Structure formats: C-alpha cells, structure tokens
GROMACS .gro file of C-alpha atoms in nm:
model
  248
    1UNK     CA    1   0.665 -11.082   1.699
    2UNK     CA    2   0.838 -10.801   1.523
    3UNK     CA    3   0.791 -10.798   1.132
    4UNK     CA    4   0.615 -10.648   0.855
    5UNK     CA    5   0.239 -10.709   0.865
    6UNK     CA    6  -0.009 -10.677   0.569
    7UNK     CA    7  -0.295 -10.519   0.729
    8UNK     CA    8  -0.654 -10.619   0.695
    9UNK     CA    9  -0.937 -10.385   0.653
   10UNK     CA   10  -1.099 -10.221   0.910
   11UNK     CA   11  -0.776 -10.302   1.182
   12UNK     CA   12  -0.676 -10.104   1.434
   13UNK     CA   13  -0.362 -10.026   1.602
   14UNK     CA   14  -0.460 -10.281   1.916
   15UNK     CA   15  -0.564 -10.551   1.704
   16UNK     CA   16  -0.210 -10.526   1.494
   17UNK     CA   17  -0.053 -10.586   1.814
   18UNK     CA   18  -0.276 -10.880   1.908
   19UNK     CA   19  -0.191 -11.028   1.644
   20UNK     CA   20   0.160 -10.991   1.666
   21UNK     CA   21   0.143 -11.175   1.963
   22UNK     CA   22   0.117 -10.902   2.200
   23UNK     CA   23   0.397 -10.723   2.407
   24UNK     CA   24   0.661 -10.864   2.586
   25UNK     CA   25   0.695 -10.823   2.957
   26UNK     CA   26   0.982 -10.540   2.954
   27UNK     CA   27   0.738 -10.361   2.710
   28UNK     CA   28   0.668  -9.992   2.788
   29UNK     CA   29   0.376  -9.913   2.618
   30UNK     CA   30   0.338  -9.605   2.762
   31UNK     CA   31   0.649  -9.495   2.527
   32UNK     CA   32   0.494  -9.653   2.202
   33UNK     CA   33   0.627  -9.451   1.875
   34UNK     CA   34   0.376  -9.468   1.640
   35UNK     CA   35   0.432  -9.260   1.304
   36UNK     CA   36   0.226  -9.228   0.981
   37UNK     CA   37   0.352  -9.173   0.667
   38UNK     CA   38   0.061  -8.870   0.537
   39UNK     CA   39   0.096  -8.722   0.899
   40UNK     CA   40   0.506  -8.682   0.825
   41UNK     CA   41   0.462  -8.512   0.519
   42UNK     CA   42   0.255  -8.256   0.661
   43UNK     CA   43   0.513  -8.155   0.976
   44UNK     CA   44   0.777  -8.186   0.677
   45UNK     CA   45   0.578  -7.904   0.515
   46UNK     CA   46   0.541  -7.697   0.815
   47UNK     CA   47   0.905  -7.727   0.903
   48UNK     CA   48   0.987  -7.601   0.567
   49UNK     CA   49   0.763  -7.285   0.540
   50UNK     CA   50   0.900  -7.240   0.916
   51UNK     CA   51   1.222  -7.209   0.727
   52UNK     CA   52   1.151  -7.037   0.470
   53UNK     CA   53   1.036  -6.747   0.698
   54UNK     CA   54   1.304  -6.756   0.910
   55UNK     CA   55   1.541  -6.676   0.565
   56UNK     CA   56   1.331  -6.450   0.468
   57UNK     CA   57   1.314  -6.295   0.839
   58UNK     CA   58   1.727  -6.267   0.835
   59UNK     CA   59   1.785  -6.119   0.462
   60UNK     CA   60   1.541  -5.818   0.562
   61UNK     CA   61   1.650  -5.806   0.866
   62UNK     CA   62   2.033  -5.806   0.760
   63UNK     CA   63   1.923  -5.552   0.463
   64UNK     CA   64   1.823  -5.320   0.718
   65UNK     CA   65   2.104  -5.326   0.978
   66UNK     CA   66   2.341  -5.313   0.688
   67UNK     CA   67   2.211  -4.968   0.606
   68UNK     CA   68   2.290  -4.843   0.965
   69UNK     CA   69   2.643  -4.964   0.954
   70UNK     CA   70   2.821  -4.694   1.091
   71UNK     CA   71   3.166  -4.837   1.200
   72UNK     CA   72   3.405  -5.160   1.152
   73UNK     CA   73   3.304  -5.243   1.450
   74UNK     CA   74   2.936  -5.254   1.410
   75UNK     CA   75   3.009  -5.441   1.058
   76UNK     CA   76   3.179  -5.689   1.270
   77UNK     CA   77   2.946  -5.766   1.509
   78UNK     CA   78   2.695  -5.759   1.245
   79UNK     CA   79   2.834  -6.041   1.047
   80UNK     CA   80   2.884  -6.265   1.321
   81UNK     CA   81   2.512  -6.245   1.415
   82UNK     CA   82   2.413  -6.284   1.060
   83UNK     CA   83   2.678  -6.586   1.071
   84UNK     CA   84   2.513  -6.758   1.355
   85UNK     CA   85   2.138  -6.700   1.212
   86UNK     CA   86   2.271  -6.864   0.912
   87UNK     CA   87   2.432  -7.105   1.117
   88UNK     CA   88   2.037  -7.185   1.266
   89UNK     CA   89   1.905  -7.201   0.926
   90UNK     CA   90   2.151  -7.482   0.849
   91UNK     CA   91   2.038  -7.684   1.158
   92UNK     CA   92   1.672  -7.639   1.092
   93UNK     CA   93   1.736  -7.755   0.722
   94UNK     CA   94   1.911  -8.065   0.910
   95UNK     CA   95   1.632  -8.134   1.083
   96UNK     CA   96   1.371  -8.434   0.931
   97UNK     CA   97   0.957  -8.444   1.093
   98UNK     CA   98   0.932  -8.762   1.250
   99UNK     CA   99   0.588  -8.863   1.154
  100UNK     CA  100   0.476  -8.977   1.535
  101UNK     CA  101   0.180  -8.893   1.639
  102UNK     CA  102   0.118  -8.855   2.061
  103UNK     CA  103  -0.163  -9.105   2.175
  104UNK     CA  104  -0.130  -8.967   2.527
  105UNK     CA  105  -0.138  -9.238   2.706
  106UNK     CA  106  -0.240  -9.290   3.101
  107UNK     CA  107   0.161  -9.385   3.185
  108UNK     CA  108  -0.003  -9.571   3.477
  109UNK     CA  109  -0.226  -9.766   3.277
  110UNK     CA  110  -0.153  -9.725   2.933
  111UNK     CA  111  -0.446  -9.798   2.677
  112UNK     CA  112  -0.413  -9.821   2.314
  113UNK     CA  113  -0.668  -9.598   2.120
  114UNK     CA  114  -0.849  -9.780   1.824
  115UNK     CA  115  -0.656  -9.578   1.574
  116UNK     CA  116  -0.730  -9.760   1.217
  117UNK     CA  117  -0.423  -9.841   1.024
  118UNK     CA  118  -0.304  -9.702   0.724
  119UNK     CA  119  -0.023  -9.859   0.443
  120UNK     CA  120   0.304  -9.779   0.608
  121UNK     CA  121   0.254  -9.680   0.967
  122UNK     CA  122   0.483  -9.766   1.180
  123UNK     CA  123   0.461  -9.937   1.530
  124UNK     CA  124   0.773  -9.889   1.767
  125UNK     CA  125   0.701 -10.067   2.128
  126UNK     CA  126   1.010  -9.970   2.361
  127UNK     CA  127   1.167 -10.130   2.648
  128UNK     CA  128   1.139  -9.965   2.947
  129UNK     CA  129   1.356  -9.712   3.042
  130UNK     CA  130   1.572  -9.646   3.343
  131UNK     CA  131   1.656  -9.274   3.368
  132UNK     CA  132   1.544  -8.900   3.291
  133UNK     CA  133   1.723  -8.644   3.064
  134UNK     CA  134   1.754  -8.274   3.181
  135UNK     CA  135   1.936  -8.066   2.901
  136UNK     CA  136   1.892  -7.663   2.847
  137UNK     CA  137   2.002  -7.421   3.061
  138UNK     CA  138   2.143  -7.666   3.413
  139UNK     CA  139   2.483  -7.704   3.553
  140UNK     CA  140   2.485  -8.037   3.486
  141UNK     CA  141   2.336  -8.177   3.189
  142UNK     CA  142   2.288  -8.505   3.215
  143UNK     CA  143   2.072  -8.831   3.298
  144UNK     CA  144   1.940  -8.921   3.603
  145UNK     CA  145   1.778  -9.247   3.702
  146UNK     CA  146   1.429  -9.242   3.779
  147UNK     CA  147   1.270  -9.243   4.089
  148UNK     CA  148   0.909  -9.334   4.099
  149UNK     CA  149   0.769  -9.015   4.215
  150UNK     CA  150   0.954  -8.781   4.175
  151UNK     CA  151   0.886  -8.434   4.036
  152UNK     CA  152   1.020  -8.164   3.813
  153UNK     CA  153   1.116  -8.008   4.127
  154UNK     CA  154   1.331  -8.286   4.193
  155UNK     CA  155   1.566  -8.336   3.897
  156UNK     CA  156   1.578  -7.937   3.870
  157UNK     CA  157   1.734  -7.927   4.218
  158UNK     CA  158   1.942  -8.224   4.109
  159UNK     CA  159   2.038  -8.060   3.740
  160UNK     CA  160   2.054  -7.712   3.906
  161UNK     CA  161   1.918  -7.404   3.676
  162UNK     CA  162   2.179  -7.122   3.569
  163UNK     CA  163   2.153  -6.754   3.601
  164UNK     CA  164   2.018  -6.792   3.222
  165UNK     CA  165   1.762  -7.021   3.277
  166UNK     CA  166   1.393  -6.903   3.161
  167UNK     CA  167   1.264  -7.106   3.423
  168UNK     CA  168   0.881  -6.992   3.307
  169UNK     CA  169   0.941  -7.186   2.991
  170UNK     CA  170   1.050  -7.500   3.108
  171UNK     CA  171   0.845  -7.819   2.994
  172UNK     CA  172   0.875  -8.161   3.026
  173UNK     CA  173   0.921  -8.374   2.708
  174UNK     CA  174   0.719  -8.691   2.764
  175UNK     CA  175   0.850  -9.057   2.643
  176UNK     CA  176   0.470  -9.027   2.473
  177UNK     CA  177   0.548  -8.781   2.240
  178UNK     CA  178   0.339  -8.523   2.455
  179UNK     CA  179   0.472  -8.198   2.624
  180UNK     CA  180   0.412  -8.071   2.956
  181UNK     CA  181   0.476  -7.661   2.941
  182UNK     CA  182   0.462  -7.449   3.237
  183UNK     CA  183   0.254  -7.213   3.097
  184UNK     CA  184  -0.027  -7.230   3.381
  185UNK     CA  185   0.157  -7.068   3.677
  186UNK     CA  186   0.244  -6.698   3.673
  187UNK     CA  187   0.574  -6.804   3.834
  188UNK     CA  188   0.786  -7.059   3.962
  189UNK     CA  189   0.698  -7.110   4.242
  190UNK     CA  190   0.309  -7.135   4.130
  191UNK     CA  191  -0.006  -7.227   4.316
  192UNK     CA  192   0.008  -7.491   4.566
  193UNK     CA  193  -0.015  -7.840   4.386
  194UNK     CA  194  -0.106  -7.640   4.048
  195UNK     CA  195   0.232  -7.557   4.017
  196UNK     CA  196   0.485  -7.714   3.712
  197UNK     CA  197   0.678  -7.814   3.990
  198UNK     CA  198   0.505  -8.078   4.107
  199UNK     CA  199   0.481  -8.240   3.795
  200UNK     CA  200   0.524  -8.599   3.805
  201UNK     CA  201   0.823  -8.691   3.560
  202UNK     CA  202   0.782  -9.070   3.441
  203UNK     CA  203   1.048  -9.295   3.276
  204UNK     CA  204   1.215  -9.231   2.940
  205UNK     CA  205   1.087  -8.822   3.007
  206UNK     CA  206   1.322  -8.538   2.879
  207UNK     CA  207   1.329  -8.211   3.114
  208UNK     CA  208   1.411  -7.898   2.912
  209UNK     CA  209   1.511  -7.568   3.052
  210UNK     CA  210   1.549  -7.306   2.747
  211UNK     CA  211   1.716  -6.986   2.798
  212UNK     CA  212   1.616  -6.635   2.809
  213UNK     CA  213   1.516  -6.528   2.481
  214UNK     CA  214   1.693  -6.202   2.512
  215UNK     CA  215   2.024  -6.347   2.507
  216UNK     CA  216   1.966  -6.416   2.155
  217UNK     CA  217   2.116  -6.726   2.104
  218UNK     CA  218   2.159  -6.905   1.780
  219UNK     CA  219   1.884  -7.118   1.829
  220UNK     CA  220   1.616  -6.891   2.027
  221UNK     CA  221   1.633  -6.704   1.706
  222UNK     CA  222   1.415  -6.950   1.530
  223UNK     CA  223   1.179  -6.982   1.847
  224UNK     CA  224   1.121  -6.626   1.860
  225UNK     CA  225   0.944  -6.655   1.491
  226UNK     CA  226   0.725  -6.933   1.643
  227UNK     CA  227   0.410  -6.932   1.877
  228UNK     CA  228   0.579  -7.154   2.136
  229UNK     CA  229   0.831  -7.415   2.231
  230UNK     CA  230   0.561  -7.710   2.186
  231UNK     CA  231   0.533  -7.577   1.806
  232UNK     CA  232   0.861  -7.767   1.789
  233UNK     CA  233   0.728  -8.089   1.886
  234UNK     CA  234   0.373  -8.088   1.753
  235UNK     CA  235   0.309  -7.910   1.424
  236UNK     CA  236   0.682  -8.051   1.338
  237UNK     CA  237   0.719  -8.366   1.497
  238UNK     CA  238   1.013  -8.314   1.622
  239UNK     CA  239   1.154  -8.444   1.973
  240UNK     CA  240   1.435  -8.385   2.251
  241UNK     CA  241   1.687  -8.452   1.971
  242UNK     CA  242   1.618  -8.213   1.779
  243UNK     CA  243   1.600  -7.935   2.036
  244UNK     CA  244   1.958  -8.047   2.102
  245UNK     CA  245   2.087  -8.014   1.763
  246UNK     CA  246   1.920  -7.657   1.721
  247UNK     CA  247   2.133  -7.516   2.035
  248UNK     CA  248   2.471  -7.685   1.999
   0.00000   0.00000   0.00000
C-alpha cells in the first residue's frame, strides 16, 4: 500500500515493505529506488566542489590561452570553446544528486538488504520494464525491447557504434543504480567470456557509449577533471538522465 509510514525503531527496509503489504505482482524489485536524505546531501556536496573546480579549471585555463592570442582567428575559436565550457558549467549547475543509494541486487533473485531506516528515506518499487536504452555515441539512439538474454554485444550491433565511439569506455547503467564499466578487457573484443561484451543487459538497463575524449566535446570536458565515468553515478548520484543533459 503506497503511503507515508511512521517508522518504528529498529525497522528495516524489508520489514517497511511487509508491512505495507508487500509488492504487487508487476513489481520489479530488482529496480527498487531507494534514496536517503543525509546520503543526498553529501553527492550534493561533491557535485558542487566538482563544479567549483571545473570554473576554476576554465578561468586559468582561459587566462592562459588569452595571453597567446595571436590572431582574430585564434580569438574566435577561443571564445567559442570558452562558450561551450561555460555552456557545461551551466548543465552541471542544472544538475540535482539524487540521494539513491545501489543495493545491488541479484536481478534474478532480488533480496532486500536489512538496511535500517532513517526519517525521510524514500522507497520507490517500479513496475517492470519492457525495453533497454542505448544513448552516446550509436547511429541510432533509441530503445529497444528486451530480450531475455541478450548481451551488450547485442543491442551494440542493434544501436551500431560511430567512428567516434570510445568503445573501451562503454558501461552499462543498471535499473539498480549500479554500473557495469568495461574497464577489465584491454580491448573490445576482450577475453573469451571475460569480455564486456558478453554482459548480460537486464530490463529497465541504460547502455552508454561516450565519445573519444579528444574530440573535446562540451560535456567530456567535465569528465576529463574526474577519475571516471562511474564518478558520475556514484559519488554524485546521478543517473542516465543526467548523462543526457550534460551532452545535449
């Protein structure tokens, strides 16, 4: 039964849902959001010092090239980098932490963790979901309906990868809150069933395909300053969305 519930000492997040009544049968636990209130704060905070170093990153950056200036030209081309950095900034300002925290969950047979509650959590239980997202650097960005099954080699054939693609840095954005980075092969094609491409993608999953770095796109600009792409989705809370916002 969906509602607010007063929460009794020493609950966890299992027993809340007991005593709602449980989940329905088109429930997909797997998928559960659950956010915390003291847990959004913090990504909030290290979204904005992420900010703040990317600003300060661009003025002494843009302080420097300024002094090489040598043509109109240059001042041109100049500006309209500085323009689309700024342009970045504004997106990543946008851009609110979530609060969710991953349980990473077994999507086969998903089992709650005893978490114990605190004031003003939040419980989200989805209904299952029918397809796949593949955004980034594809042909056709879309959604696909899932397949039991079926790989990231699969909806990469079906999405097809451009000339741009930084297919080493693709990951798979799990309905979870989890990320799946192909950072364990030394190349596509990988090691036998090691490789990211026989990753099993499950329902409600996100498949991102960034581009190369050196093509120094607006929002690669702000990755570049940070360790990895999953720093975008752990220490900020952040999700599919907001990768999507950051490149448009």
């Amino acid at each position: 039964v969906p509602g607010i519930y007063q929460i009794q000492p020493g609950e966890t997040l299992p027993d809340l849902l007991r005593r709602a009544g449980g989940t329905a049968s088109q429930a997909y636990l797997y998928g559960i959001n659950f956010s915390r209130e003291s847990t959004r704060q913090q990504q909030q905070a290290n979204l904005d010092q992420a900010v703040r170093k990317m600003e300060a990153q661009i003025s002494g950056q843009a302080a420097a090239a300024t002094q090489n200036v040598t043509s109109p030209e240059a001042a041109q081309t100049l500006q309209a980098r500085l323009a689309s950095q700024r342009l970045s900034l504004d997106r990543l300002r946008s851009l609110r932490a979530s609060g969710r925290i991953a349980l990473e969950l077994d999507p086969a047979s998903p089992k709650l963790p005893s978490i114990a509650l605190e004031d003003g959590d939040i419980i989200n239980v989805p209904a299952r979901p029918s397809f796949v997202s593949v955004f980034g650097a594809v042909l056709a960005e879309t959604t696909f309906i899932h397949k039991p099954g079926h790989t990231v080699r699969d909806f990469l054939d079906r999405a097809g990868p451009t000339r741009d693609a930084d297919l080493d840095a693709a990951m798979v954005i799990r309905s979870d809150g989890t990320v799946v980075a192909n950072q364990a092969v030394r190349s596509w094609v990988g090691w036998g069933q090691r490789s990211f491409l026989s990753t099993p993608v499950h329902a409600g999953d996100s498949l991102f395909v960034p581009e190369l770095l050196d093509k120094r796109t607006p929002y690669t600009v702000f990755i570049q300053g940070a360790k990895d792409w999953t720093q975008l989705f752990y220490q900020f809370g952040l999700g599919a969305a907001a990768v999507k916002t950051l490149r448009n």
